[in-house]
Short mmCIF file of N, CA and C in Angstrom, two decimals:
data_model
loop_
_atom_site.label_atom_id
_atom_site.label_comp_id
_atom_site.label_asym_id
_atom_site.label_seq_id
_atom_site.Cartn_x
_atom_site.Cartn_y
_atom_site.Cartn_z
N MET A 1 103.70 168.11 180.20
CA MET A 1 104.01 168.24 181.61
C MET A 1 104.94 169.41 181.69
N ASN A 2 104.89 170.65 182.53
CA ASN A 2 105.75 171.74 182.73
C ASN A 2 107.22 171.40 183.08
N THR A 3 108.26 171.91 182.15
CA THR A 3 109.76 171.82 182.36
C THR A 3 110.16 172.07 183.67
N ASN A 4 109.41 173.05 184.25
CA ASN A 4 110.06 173.46 185.67
C ASN A 4 109.54 172.38 186.59
N MET A 5 108.43 171.63 186.52
CA MET A 5 107.95 170.63 187.41
C MET A 5 108.92 169.53 187.07
N ILE A 6 109.29 169.14 185.79
CA ILE A 6 110.28 168.09 185.85
C ILE A 6 111.60 168.38 186.39
N ARG A 7 112.24 169.59 186.00
CA ARG A 7 113.40 169.95 186.88
C ARG A 7 113.37 170.01 188.22
N LEU A 8 112.23 170.29 189.01
CA LEU A 8 111.87 170.27 190.26
C LEU A 8 111.93 168.91 190.89
N ALA A 9 111.24 167.99 190.07
CA ALA A 9 111.19 166.72 190.58
C ALA A 9 112.50 165.93 190.38
N LEU A 10 113.06 166.30 189.21
CA LEU A 10 114.56 165.76 189.25
C LEU A 10 115.38 166.15 190.52
N THR A 11 115.43 167.39 190.71
CA THR A 11 116.18 168.04 191.74
C THR A 11 115.90 167.55 193.02
N ALA A 12 114.52 167.22 193.36
CA ALA A 12 114.41 166.72 194.72
C ALA A 12 114.93 165.04 194.53
N TRP A 13 114.61 164.53 193.55
CA TRP A 13 115.13 163.19 193.73
C TRP A 13 116.61 163.23 193.77
N MET A 14 117.56 163.97 193.03
CA MET A 14 118.76 164.09 193.33
C MET A 14 119.34 164.57 194.66
N LEU A 15 118.60 165.28 195.28
CA LEU A 15 118.76 165.84 196.61
C LEU A 15 118.43 165.04 197.83
N ALA A 16 117.65 164.10 197.43
CA ALA A 16 116.79 163.01 198.50
C ALA A 16 117.96 162.38 199.29
N PRO A 17 119.22 161.97 198.71
CA PRO A 17 120.28 161.31 199.67
C PRO A 17 120.81 162.43 200.26
N THR A 18 121.22 163.63 199.95
CA THR A 18 121.62 164.64 200.85
C THR A 18 120.71 165.11 201.82
N LEU A 19 119.54 165.09 201.56
CA LEU A 19 118.64 165.63 202.76
C LEU A 19 118.36 164.39 203.62
N ALA A 20 118.45 163.09 203.13
CA ALA A 20 118.39 162.05 204.38
C ALA A 20 119.63 162.09 204.91
N LEU A 21 120.75 162.42 204.46
CA LEU A 21 121.92 162.47 205.12
C LEU A 21 122.02 163.56 206.06
N ALA A 22 121.30 164.94 205.83
CA ALA A 22 121.26 165.80 206.85
C ALA A 22 120.54 165.48 208.10
N GLN A 23 119.56 164.56 207.87
CA GLN A 23 118.65 164.22 209.18
C GLN A 23 119.50 163.08 209.78
N ALA A 24 120.21 162.43 209.14
CA ALA A 24 120.96 161.17 209.69
C ALA A 24 122.33 161.46 210.55
N ALA A 25 123.20 162.49 210.26
CA ALA A 25 124.33 162.39 210.69
C ALA A 25 124.78 164.01 210.62
N PRO A 26 125.31 164.68 211.72
CA PRO A 26 125.91 166.15 211.43
C PRO A 26 127.05 165.97 210.55
N VAL A 27 127.25 167.36 210.05
CA VAL A 27 128.37 167.58 209.05
C VAL A 27 129.79 167.17 209.78
N GLY A 28 130.57 166.43 209.06
CA GLY A 28 131.74 166.08 209.61
C GLY A 28 132.01 164.78 210.17
N THR A 29 130.77 163.97 210.23
CA THR A 29 131.00 162.65 210.86
C THR A 29 131.09 161.47 209.78
N GLU A 30 130.15 161.45 208.73
CA GLU A 30 130.20 160.40 207.97
C GLU A 30 129.20 160.62 206.64
N GLY A 31 129.54 160.00 205.56
CA GLY A 31 128.63 159.95 204.42
C GLY A 31 128.95 160.87 203.37
N THR A 32 128.22 161.19 202.50
CA THR A 32 128.50 161.87 201.18
C THR A 32 127.47 162.88 200.93
N PHE A 33 127.84 163.51 199.87
CA PHE A 33 126.80 164.66 199.48
C PHE A 33 127.30 164.79 198.16
N GLU A 34 126.11 165.50 197.37
CA GLU A 34 126.25 165.76 195.97
C GLU A 34 126.40 167.12 195.63
N ALA A 35 127.28 167.63 194.59
CA ALA A 35 127.45 168.94 194.23
C ALA A 35 127.47 168.83 192.76
N GLY A 36 126.56 169.23 191.99
CA GLY A 36 126.58 169.16 190.69
C GLY A 36 126.13 167.75 190.12
N GLU A 37 127.34 167.17 189.32
CA GLU A 37 127.09 165.74 189.01
C GLU A 37 127.93 165.00 189.83
N SER A 38 128.81 165.49 190.71
CA SER A 38 129.79 164.94 191.46
C SER A 38 129.32 164.37 192.84
N VAL A 39 129.72 163.34 193.50
CA VAL A 39 129.66 162.74 194.76
C VAL A 39 130.85 162.96 195.46
N PHE A 40 130.73 163.35 196.75
CA PHE A 40 131.94 163.95 197.59
C PHE A 40 131.71 163.19 198.72
N ARG A 41 132.82 162.41 199.47
CA ARG A 41 132.71 162.02 200.66
C ARG A 41 133.49 162.90 201.73
N TRP A 42 132.63 163.30 203.12
CA TRP A 42 133.47 164.27 203.95
C TRP A 42 134.68 163.40 204.43
N MET A 43 135.79 164.32 204.78
CA MET A 43 136.88 163.86 205.40
C MET A 43 136.94 164.34 206.93
N PRO A 44 136.34 164.07 207.87
CA PRO A 44 136.23 164.53 209.04
C PRO A 44 137.52 164.51 209.90
N GLN A 45 138.60 163.79 209.64
CA GLN A 45 139.80 163.85 210.25
C GLN A 45 140.77 164.86 209.54
N ALA A 46 140.37 165.31 208.34
CA ALA A 46 141.32 166.35 207.73
C ALA A 46 141.44 167.45 208.67
N GLN A 47 143.01 167.79 208.60
CA GLN A 47 143.15 169.32 209.17
C GLN A 47 143.27 170.29 207.95
N ILE A 48 142.75 171.51 208.36
CA ILE A 48 142.82 172.64 207.12
C ILE A 48 143.40 173.59 207.93
N ILE A 49 144.48 174.33 207.38
CA ILE A 49 145.39 175.37 207.82
C ILE A 49 145.46 176.26 206.95
N LYS A 50 145.38 177.55 207.20
CA LYS A 50 145.36 178.78 206.42
C LYS A 50 146.83 179.19 206.26
N GLN A 51 147.42 179.28 205.46
CA GLN A 51 148.77 179.45 205.14
C GLN A 51 149.03 181.12 204.75
N THR A 52 150.19 181.47 205.02
CA THR A 52 150.61 182.79 204.63
C THR A 52 150.68 182.66 203.21
N ALA A 53 150.75 184.01 202.51
CA ALA A 53 151.12 183.96 200.95
C ALA A 53 152.38 183.04 200.68
N GLU A 54 153.48 183.38 201.47
CA GLU A 54 154.84 183.00 201.39
C GLU A 54 154.96 181.42 201.70
N GLU A 55 154.07 181.24 202.61
CA GLU A 55 154.02 179.55 202.62
C GLU A 55 153.09 178.77 201.39
N ALA A 56 152.19 179.73 201.23
CA ALA A 56 151.33 178.79 199.93
C ALA A 56 152.26 178.91 198.48
N GLU A 57 153.13 179.86 198.65
CA GLU A 57 153.73 180.06 197.36
C GLU A 57 155.07 178.97 197.38
N LEU A 58 155.51 178.91 198.41
CA LEU A 58 156.54 177.59 198.58
C LEU A 58 155.94 176.38 198.26
N ALA A 59 154.58 176.11 198.97
CA ALA A 59 154.17 174.66 198.72
C ALA A 59 153.93 174.40 197.44
N SER A 60 153.51 175.61 196.53
CA SER A 60 153.24 175.59 195.20
C SER A 60 154.27 174.93 194.31
N LEU A 61 155.60 175.28 195.00
CA LEU A 61 156.62 174.69 194.09
C LEU A 61 156.98 173.42 194.38
N ASP A 62 156.60 172.64 195.40
CA ASP A 62 156.72 171.31 195.78
C ASP A 62 155.49 170.70 196.34
N PRO A 63 154.39 170.67 195.32
CA PRO A 63 153.12 170.30 196.06
C PRO A 63 152.98 168.66 196.96
N ALA A 64 153.99 167.97 196.46
CA ALA A 64 153.81 166.78 197.11
C ALA A 64 154.60 166.71 198.20
N GLY A 65 155.67 167.66 198.52
CA GLY A 65 156.83 167.72 199.45
C GLY A 65 156.20 167.44 200.88
N ASP A 66 155.14 167.99 201.32
CA ASP A 66 154.58 168.02 202.70
C ASP A 66 153.42 167.13 202.89
N GLY A 67 153.04 166.11 201.95
CA GLY A 67 151.86 165.48 202.14
C GLY A 67 150.72 165.89 202.11
N ALA A 68 150.40 167.15 202.02
CA ALA A 68 149.43 168.03 202.08
C ALA A 68 148.60 168.31 200.73
N THR A 69 147.42 168.58 200.57
CA THR A 69 146.70 169.06 199.23
C THR A 69 146.70 170.58 199.51
N HIS A 70 147.10 171.44 198.60
CA HIS A 70 147.06 172.77 198.71
C HIS A 70 146.01 173.28 197.78
N ILE A 71 145.16 174.24 198.32
CA ILE A 71 143.97 174.73 197.52
C ILE A 71 144.17 176.31 197.99
N GLY A 72 144.76 177.24 197.03
CA GLY A 72 144.97 178.40 197.20
C GLY A 72 145.94 178.65 198.44
N ARG A 73 145.35 179.41 199.32
CA ARG A 73 146.23 179.64 200.94
C ARG A 73 145.78 178.63 201.62
N TYR A 74 145.19 177.41 201.47
CA TYR A 74 145.04 176.22 202.43
C TYR A 74 145.74 175.18 201.91
N ALA A 75 146.23 174.62 203.14
CA ALA A 75 146.69 173.28 203.09
C ALA A 75 145.89 172.22 203.87
N ILE A 76 145.54 171.11 203.13
CA ILE A 76 144.83 170.19 203.60
C ILE A 76 145.62 168.86 203.95
N ILE A 77 145.45 168.67 205.29
CA ILE A 77 146.43 167.37 205.80
C ILE A 77 145.31 166.20 206.01
N PRO A 78 145.11 165.14 205.17
CA PRO A 78 144.24 164.23 205.29
C PRO A 78 144.03 163.65 206.58
N ASP A 79 145.18 163.22 207.15
CA ASP A 79 145.71 162.78 208.56
C ASP A 79 144.37 161.54 209.02
N GLY A 80 144.34 160.41 208.38
CA GLY A 80 143.45 159.54 208.73
C GLY A 80 142.51 159.43 207.63
N GLY A 81 142.56 159.91 206.60
CA GLY A 81 141.76 159.62 205.27
C GLY A 81 140.34 160.09 205.24
N ASP A 82 139.41 159.47 204.70
CA ASP A 82 138.25 159.96 204.42
C ASP A 82 137.06 159.46 205.11
N ALA A 83 137.39 158.71 206.26
CA ALA A 83 136.26 158.11 206.98
C ALA A 83 135.23 157.36 206.36
N ARG A 84 135.71 156.61 205.96
CA ARG A 84 134.60 155.33 205.35
C ARG A 84 133.93 154.68 206.31
N ALA A 85 134.43 154.54 207.70
CA ALA A 85 133.87 153.78 208.53
C ALA A 85 132.71 154.76 209.34
N PRO A 86 131.27 154.08 209.38
CA PRO A 86 130.40 154.96 210.18
C PRO A 86 130.88 155.34 211.43
N GLY A 87 130.59 156.40 211.85
CA GLY A 87 130.85 156.78 213.28
C GLY A 87 132.10 157.57 213.62
N ALA A 88 132.85 157.67 212.35
CA ALA A 88 134.12 158.22 212.58
C ALA A 88 133.77 159.62 212.87
N ALA A 89 134.47 160.45 213.67
CA ALA A 89 133.90 161.94 213.92
C ALA A 89 135.33 162.51 214.22
N MET A 90 135.18 164.00 214.09
CA MET A 90 136.36 164.85 214.15
C MET A 90 135.91 165.80 215.32
N ALA A 91 136.94 166.16 216.00
CA ALA A 91 136.45 166.77 217.39
C ALA A 91 135.67 167.99 216.97
N SER A 92 136.04 168.72 216.20
CA SER A 92 135.14 169.99 215.64
C SER A 92 135.67 170.31 214.44
N PRO A 93 134.55 170.52 213.28
CA PRO A 93 134.94 170.76 211.99
C PRO A 93 134.99 172.47 212.19
N MET A 94 134.61 173.12 213.01
CA MET A 94 134.71 174.42 213.11
C MET A 94 136.19 174.91 213.52
N GLY A 95 136.68 173.97 213.91
CA GLY A 95 138.24 173.92 214.46
C GLY A 95 139.17 174.09 213.35
N ASN A 96 138.67 173.96 212.19
CA ASN A 96 139.58 174.13 210.83
C ASN A 96 139.36 175.62 210.42
N ALA A 97 140.34 175.96 209.44
CA ALA A 97 140.39 177.45 209.18
C ALA A 97 138.99 177.81 208.49
N ASP A 98 138.75 178.78 208.98
CA ASP A 98 137.54 179.49 208.46
C ASP A 98 136.38 178.80 208.48
N GLY A 99 136.41 177.69 209.23
CA GLY A 99 134.97 176.95 209.34
C GLY A 99 134.97 175.75 207.91
N LEU A 100 135.96 175.61 207.43
CA LEU A 100 136.04 174.63 206.22
C LEU A 100 136.07 173.17 206.77
N VAL A 101 135.52 172.47 205.92
CA VAL A 101 135.69 170.93 205.94
C VAL A 101 135.98 170.27 204.72
N ALA A 102 136.97 169.35 204.72
CA ALA A 102 137.44 168.99 203.54
C ALA A 102 136.57 167.75 203.16
N ALA A 103 136.64 167.48 201.71
CA ALA A 103 135.96 166.32 201.01
C ALA A 103 136.54 165.76 199.77
N ARG A 104 136.38 164.49 199.72
CA ARG A 104 137.08 163.93 198.60
C ARG A 104 136.02 163.59 197.40
N ASN A 105 136.44 163.78 196.28
CA ASN A 105 135.52 163.48 195.02
C ASN A 105 135.49 162.00 194.85
N GLU A 106 134.41 161.16 194.96
CA GLU A 106 134.44 159.74 194.79
C GLU A 106 134.93 159.31 193.54
N LYS A 107 134.76 160.16 192.58
CA LYS A 107 135.19 159.86 190.95
C LYS A 107 136.54 159.84 190.91
N ASN A 108 137.48 161.03 190.92
CA ASN A 108 138.67 161.26 190.77
C ASN A 108 139.38 161.28 191.83
N GLY A 109 139.02 161.34 193.19
CA GLY A 109 140.00 161.50 194.21
C GLY A 109 140.52 162.93 194.55
N ALA A 110 140.00 163.82 193.75
CA ALA A 110 140.42 165.21 194.17
C ALA A 110 139.74 165.76 195.31
N ILE A 111 140.76 166.12 196.45
CA ILE A 111 140.35 166.73 197.72
C ILE A 111 139.70 168.37 197.46
N VAL A 112 138.83 168.56 197.90
CA VAL A 112 138.06 169.85 197.91
C VAL A 112 137.74 170.40 199.11
N LEU A 113 137.58 171.72 199.27
CA LEU A 113 137.05 172.56 200.62
C LEU A 113 135.65 172.73 200.53
N VAL A 114 135.05 172.68 201.43
CA VAL A 114 133.51 172.98 201.68
C VAL A 114 133.43 174.15 202.59
N PRO A 115 133.03 175.25 202.19
CA PRO A 115 132.61 176.38 203.18
C PRO A 115 131.30 176.27 203.45
N PRO A 116 131.03 176.71 204.42
CA PRO A 116 129.42 176.93 204.80
C PRO A 116 128.44 177.95 203.95
N ARG A 117 128.39 177.62 202.64
CA ARG A 117 127.86 178.40 201.70
C ARG A 117 127.30 177.31 200.44
N LEU A 118 126.23 177.88 199.96
CA LEU A 118 125.39 177.27 199.15
C LEU A 118 125.41 177.93 197.80
N LYS A 119 125.35 177.00 196.84
CA LYS A 119 125.08 177.69 195.35
C LYS A 119 123.93 177.22 195.08
N VAL A 120 122.97 178.37 194.51
CA VAL A 120 121.60 178.20 194.02
C VAL A 120 121.31 178.61 192.85
N PHE A 121 120.58 177.75 191.89
CA PHE A 121 120.52 178.06 190.63
C PHE A 121 118.93 178.18 190.43
N GLY A 122 118.56 178.98 189.29
CA GLY A 122 117.11 179.07 189.06
C GLY A 122 116.37 179.99 190.04
N ILE A 123 116.96 181.15 190.72
CA ILE A 123 116.52 181.86 191.41
C ILE A 123 117.02 183.41 191.38
N THR A 124 115.98 184.36 191.48
CA THR A 124 116.15 185.81 191.38
C THR A 124 116.86 186.21 192.65
N PRO A 125 117.86 187.45 192.61
CA PRO A 125 118.15 188.07 193.75
C PRO A 125 117.22 188.33 194.71
N ALA A 126 115.97 188.55 194.48
CA ALA A 126 114.95 188.91 195.47
C ALA A 126 114.39 187.90 196.08
N LYS A 127 114.25 186.71 195.43
CA LYS A 127 113.95 185.42 196.07
C LYS A 127 114.97 184.74 196.81
N ALA A 128 116.19 184.86 196.55
CA ALA A 128 117.43 184.46 197.06
C ALA A 128 117.53 185.28 198.51
N GLN A 129 117.25 186.47 198.56
CA GLN A 129 117.36 187.32 199.85
C GLN A 129 116.25 186.91 200.79
N ALA A 130 114.98 186.40 200.36
CA ALA A 130 114.02 186.12 201.04
C ALA A 130 114.24 184.94 201.63
N LEU A 131 114.54 183.83 200.86
CA LEU A 131 114.98 182.46 201.25
C LEU A 131 116.13 182.55 202.41
N ALA A 132 117.10 183.50 202.13
CA ALA A 132 118.31 183.61 202.83
C ALA A 132 117.98 184.17 204.44
N ARG A 133 116.98 185.19 204.34
CA ARG A 133 116.62 185.72 205.52
C ARG A 133 115.86 184.62 206.30
N GLN A 134 115.13 183.84 205.84
CA GLN A 134 114.09 182.66 206.47
C GLN A 134 115.18 181.55 207.13
N THR A 135 116.01 181.25 206.34
CA THR A 135 117.09 180.45 206.71
C THR A 135 118.49 180.92 207.52
N GLY A 136 118.52 182.17 207.94
CA GLY A 136 119.50 182.63 208.71
C GLY A 136 120.98 182.85 207.67
N GLY A 137 120.75 183.02 206.45
CA GLY A 137 121.82 183.15 205.55
C GLY A 137 122.00 184.50 205.31
N LYS A 138 123.06 184.56 204.33
CA LYS A 138 123.32 185.97 203.79
C LYS A 138 123.91 185.56 202.45
N VAL A 139 123.04 186.51 201.33
CA VAL A 139 123.53 186.50 199.90
C VAL A 139 124.70 187.20 199.74
N THR A 140 125.86 186.28 199.45
CA THR A 140 127.17 187.35 199.14
C THR A 140 127.18 187.39 197.60
N LEU A 141 126.34 186.83 196.69
CA LEU A 141 126.41 187.31 195.12
C LEU A 141 125.25 186.71 194.91
N ALA A 142 124.34 187.42 193.93
CA ALA A 142 123.16 186.88 193.38
C ALA A 142 123.17 187.93 191.76
N SER A 143 122.57 187.00 190.83
CA SER A 143 122.43 187.56 189.37
C SER A 143 121.25 187.35 188.87
N ASN A 144 120.66 188.23 188.15
CA ASN A 144 119.22 187.94 187.41
C ASN A 144 119.86 187.60 186.39
N ARG A 145 120.84 187.89 185.88
CA ARG A 145 121.37 187.32 184.35
C ARG A 145 121.47 185.77 184.28
N SER A 146 122.08 185.20 185.34
CA SER A 146 122.40 183.86 185.36
C SER A 146 121.28 183.20 186.15
N ARG A 147 120.51 183.74 186.99
CA ARG A 147 119.45 183.47 187.81
C ARG A 147 120.33 182.53 188.99
N SER A 148 121.17 183.00 189.54
CA SER A 148 121.92 182.19 190.58
C SER A 148 122.40 183.11 191.72
N ALA A 149 122.85 182.34 192.73
CA ALA A 149 123.01 182.92 194.03
C ALA A 149 123.90 182.08 194.79
N TYR A 150 124.76 182.91 195.72
CA TYR A 150 125.55 182.28 196.76
C TYR A 150 125.09 182.85 198.16
N VAL A 151 124.93 181.64 198.93
CA VAL A 151 124.10 182.26 200.24
C VAL A 151 125.31 181.42 201.21
N LEU A 152 125.82 182.26 202.18
CA LEU A 152 126.62 182.23 203.14
C LEU A 152 125.84 181.96 204.47
N PHE A 153 126.33 180.89 205.25
CA PHE A 153 125.75 180.52 206.65
C PHE A 153 126.71 180.64 207.60
N SER A 154 126.26 180.53 209.05
CA SER A 154 127.28 180.73 210.06
C SER A 154 128.30 179.23 210.40
N ASP A 155 127.58 178.22 209.57
CA ASP A 155 128.36 176.87 209.65
C ASP A 155 127.89 175.92 208.84
N LEU A 156 128.23 174.94 208.61
CA LEU A 156 127.86 173.95 207.70
C LEU A 156 126.36 173.26 208.14
N GLU A 157 126.16 172.96 209.53
CA GLU A 157 125.12 172.43 209.61
C GLU A 157 123.78 173.40 209.34
N ALA A 158 123.99 174.67 209.40
CA ALA A 158 122.89 175.68 209.18
C ALA A 158 122.86 175.75 207.57
N ALA A 159 123.92 175.64 206.90
CA ALA A 159 123.78 175.57 205.45
C ALA A 159 123.07 174.24 204.64
N ARG A 160 123.64 173.06 205.50
CA ARG A 160 122.87 171.82 205.40
C ARG A 160 121.39 171.74 205.46
N ALA A 161 120.77 172.41 206.89
CA ALA A 161 119.44 172.48 206.94
C ALA A 161 118.73 173.49 206.13
N ALA A 162 119.50 174.63 205.40
CA ALA A 162 118.86 175.24 204.59
C ALA A 162 118.28 174.84 203.05
N ILE A 163 119.18 173.75 202.69
CA ILE A 163 119.40 172.94 201.46
C ILE A 163 117.68 172.52 201.25
N GLY A 164 116.97 171.97 202.36
CA GLY A 164 115.54 171.59 202.33
C GLY A 164 114.68 172.89 201.89
N VAL A 165 114.94 174.02 202.52
CA VAL A 165 113.97 175.00 202.37
C VAL A 165 114.20 175.66 201.03
N PHE A 166 115.57 175.73 200.42
CA PHE A 166 115.68 176.28 199.18
C PHE A 166 115.27 175.34 198.02
N SER A 167 115.27 174.07 198.27
CA SER A 167 114.85 173.07 197.46
C SER A 167 113.50 172.91 197.33
N ALA A 168 112.58 173.32 198.27
CA ALA A 168 111.38 173.35 198.19
C ALA A 168 110.76 174.20 197.37
N ASP A 169 111.75 175.28 197.28
CA ASP A 169 111.07 176.48 196.37
C ASP A 169 110.77 176.25 195.05
N PRO A 170 109.46 176.20 194.35
CA PRO A 170 109.47 175.83 192.97
C PRO A 170 110.25 176.48 191.82
N THR A 171 110.81 177.77 192.40
CA THR A 171 111.60 178.64 191.27
C THR A 171 112.89 178.03 191.40
N VAL A 172 113.43 177.29 192.50
CA VAL A 172 114.68 176.77 192.32
C VAL A 172 114.89 175.48 191.72
N GLU A 173 116.19 175.61 190.65
CA GLU A 173 116.35 174.37 189.90
C GLU A 173 117.37 173.61 190.64
N GLU A 174 118.28 174.15 191.18
CA GLU A 174 119.48 173.37 191.93
C GLU A 174 119.95 173.98 192.94
N VAL A 175 120.23 173.25 194.26
CA VAL A 175 120.98 173.77 195.41
C VAL A 175 121.83 172.79 195.73
N SER A 176 123.30 173.39 196.18
CA SER A 176 124.14 172.32 196.68
C SER A 176 125.01 173.30 197.54
N PHE A 177 126.04 172.48 198.08
CA PHE A 177 127.31 173.04 198.73
C PHE A 177 128.02 173.66 197.97
N ASP A 178 128.83 174.93 197.99
CA ASP A 178 129.67 175.32 197.42
C ASP A 178 131.07 174.41 197.31
N VAL A 179 131.73 174.05 196.57
CA VAL A 179 132.72 173.19 196.45
C VAL A 179 133.93 173.98 195.95
N ILE A 180 134.92 174.07 196.84
CA ILE A 180 136.32 175.03 196.36
C ILE A 180 137.26 174.11 196.13
N GLY A 181 137.85 173.98 195.02
CA GLY A 181 138.78 173.02 194.58
C GLY A 181 139.64 173.40 193.46
N GLU A 182 140.45 172.62 193.03
CA GLU A 182 141.39 173.06 191.51
C GLU A 182 141.71 171.79 191.01
N LEU A 183 142.11 171.72 189.59
CA LEU A 183 142.50 170.54 189.09
C LEU A 183 143.81 170.09 189.90
N ASN A 184 143.64 168.83 190.84
CA ASN A 184 144.65 168.47 191.46
C ASN A 184 144.59 166.90 191.25
N ARG A 185 145.80 166.16 191.09
CA ARG A 185 146.08 164.58 191.19
C ARG A 185 145.22 164.01 192.33
N PRO A 186 144.60 163.09 192.05
CA PRO A 186 144.18 161.99 193.14
C PRO A 186 145.23 161.67 194.26
N GLN A 187 144.91 161.58 195.59
CA GLN A 187 145.82 161.72 196.44
C GLN A 187 146.17 160.05 196.60
#
């Protein structure tokens, strides 16, 4: 059996919960998603604030002082936790800084930011451009050498919808939300 077929089958199997979730609930309401080997739970109540460089520097000196998790210039205030109850909803995930939504790593508790961007592996720049055009995305970085690309969308719903299109392409080995985080202690 062809190794690409095996990879495609495994990718489809691994993405099945994400694709089912995409049909079941809009981003920012409930559920989990996978990125690489990690599972993340959406945190729809979290508030994300973009800080000035000075505010971010001060926060880095006392990271636990304000009760927020800090990733770069963003402060993430859990404000109600990780919405384990079905139906929990945030007024508007796009109300957060730069359209970001927070999620918590199910294994280690680390909080991450999720932009409306996908990471795609096993793809050429030309194929990434074609699929991005088809799904309304924009390639922000693509590499022949690593056979990977980052594709930006207008919002998380558009990125989520594009996962199915990208994963259906036989050349794509893996596709997932891009996750922005840093090594931080569980909350």
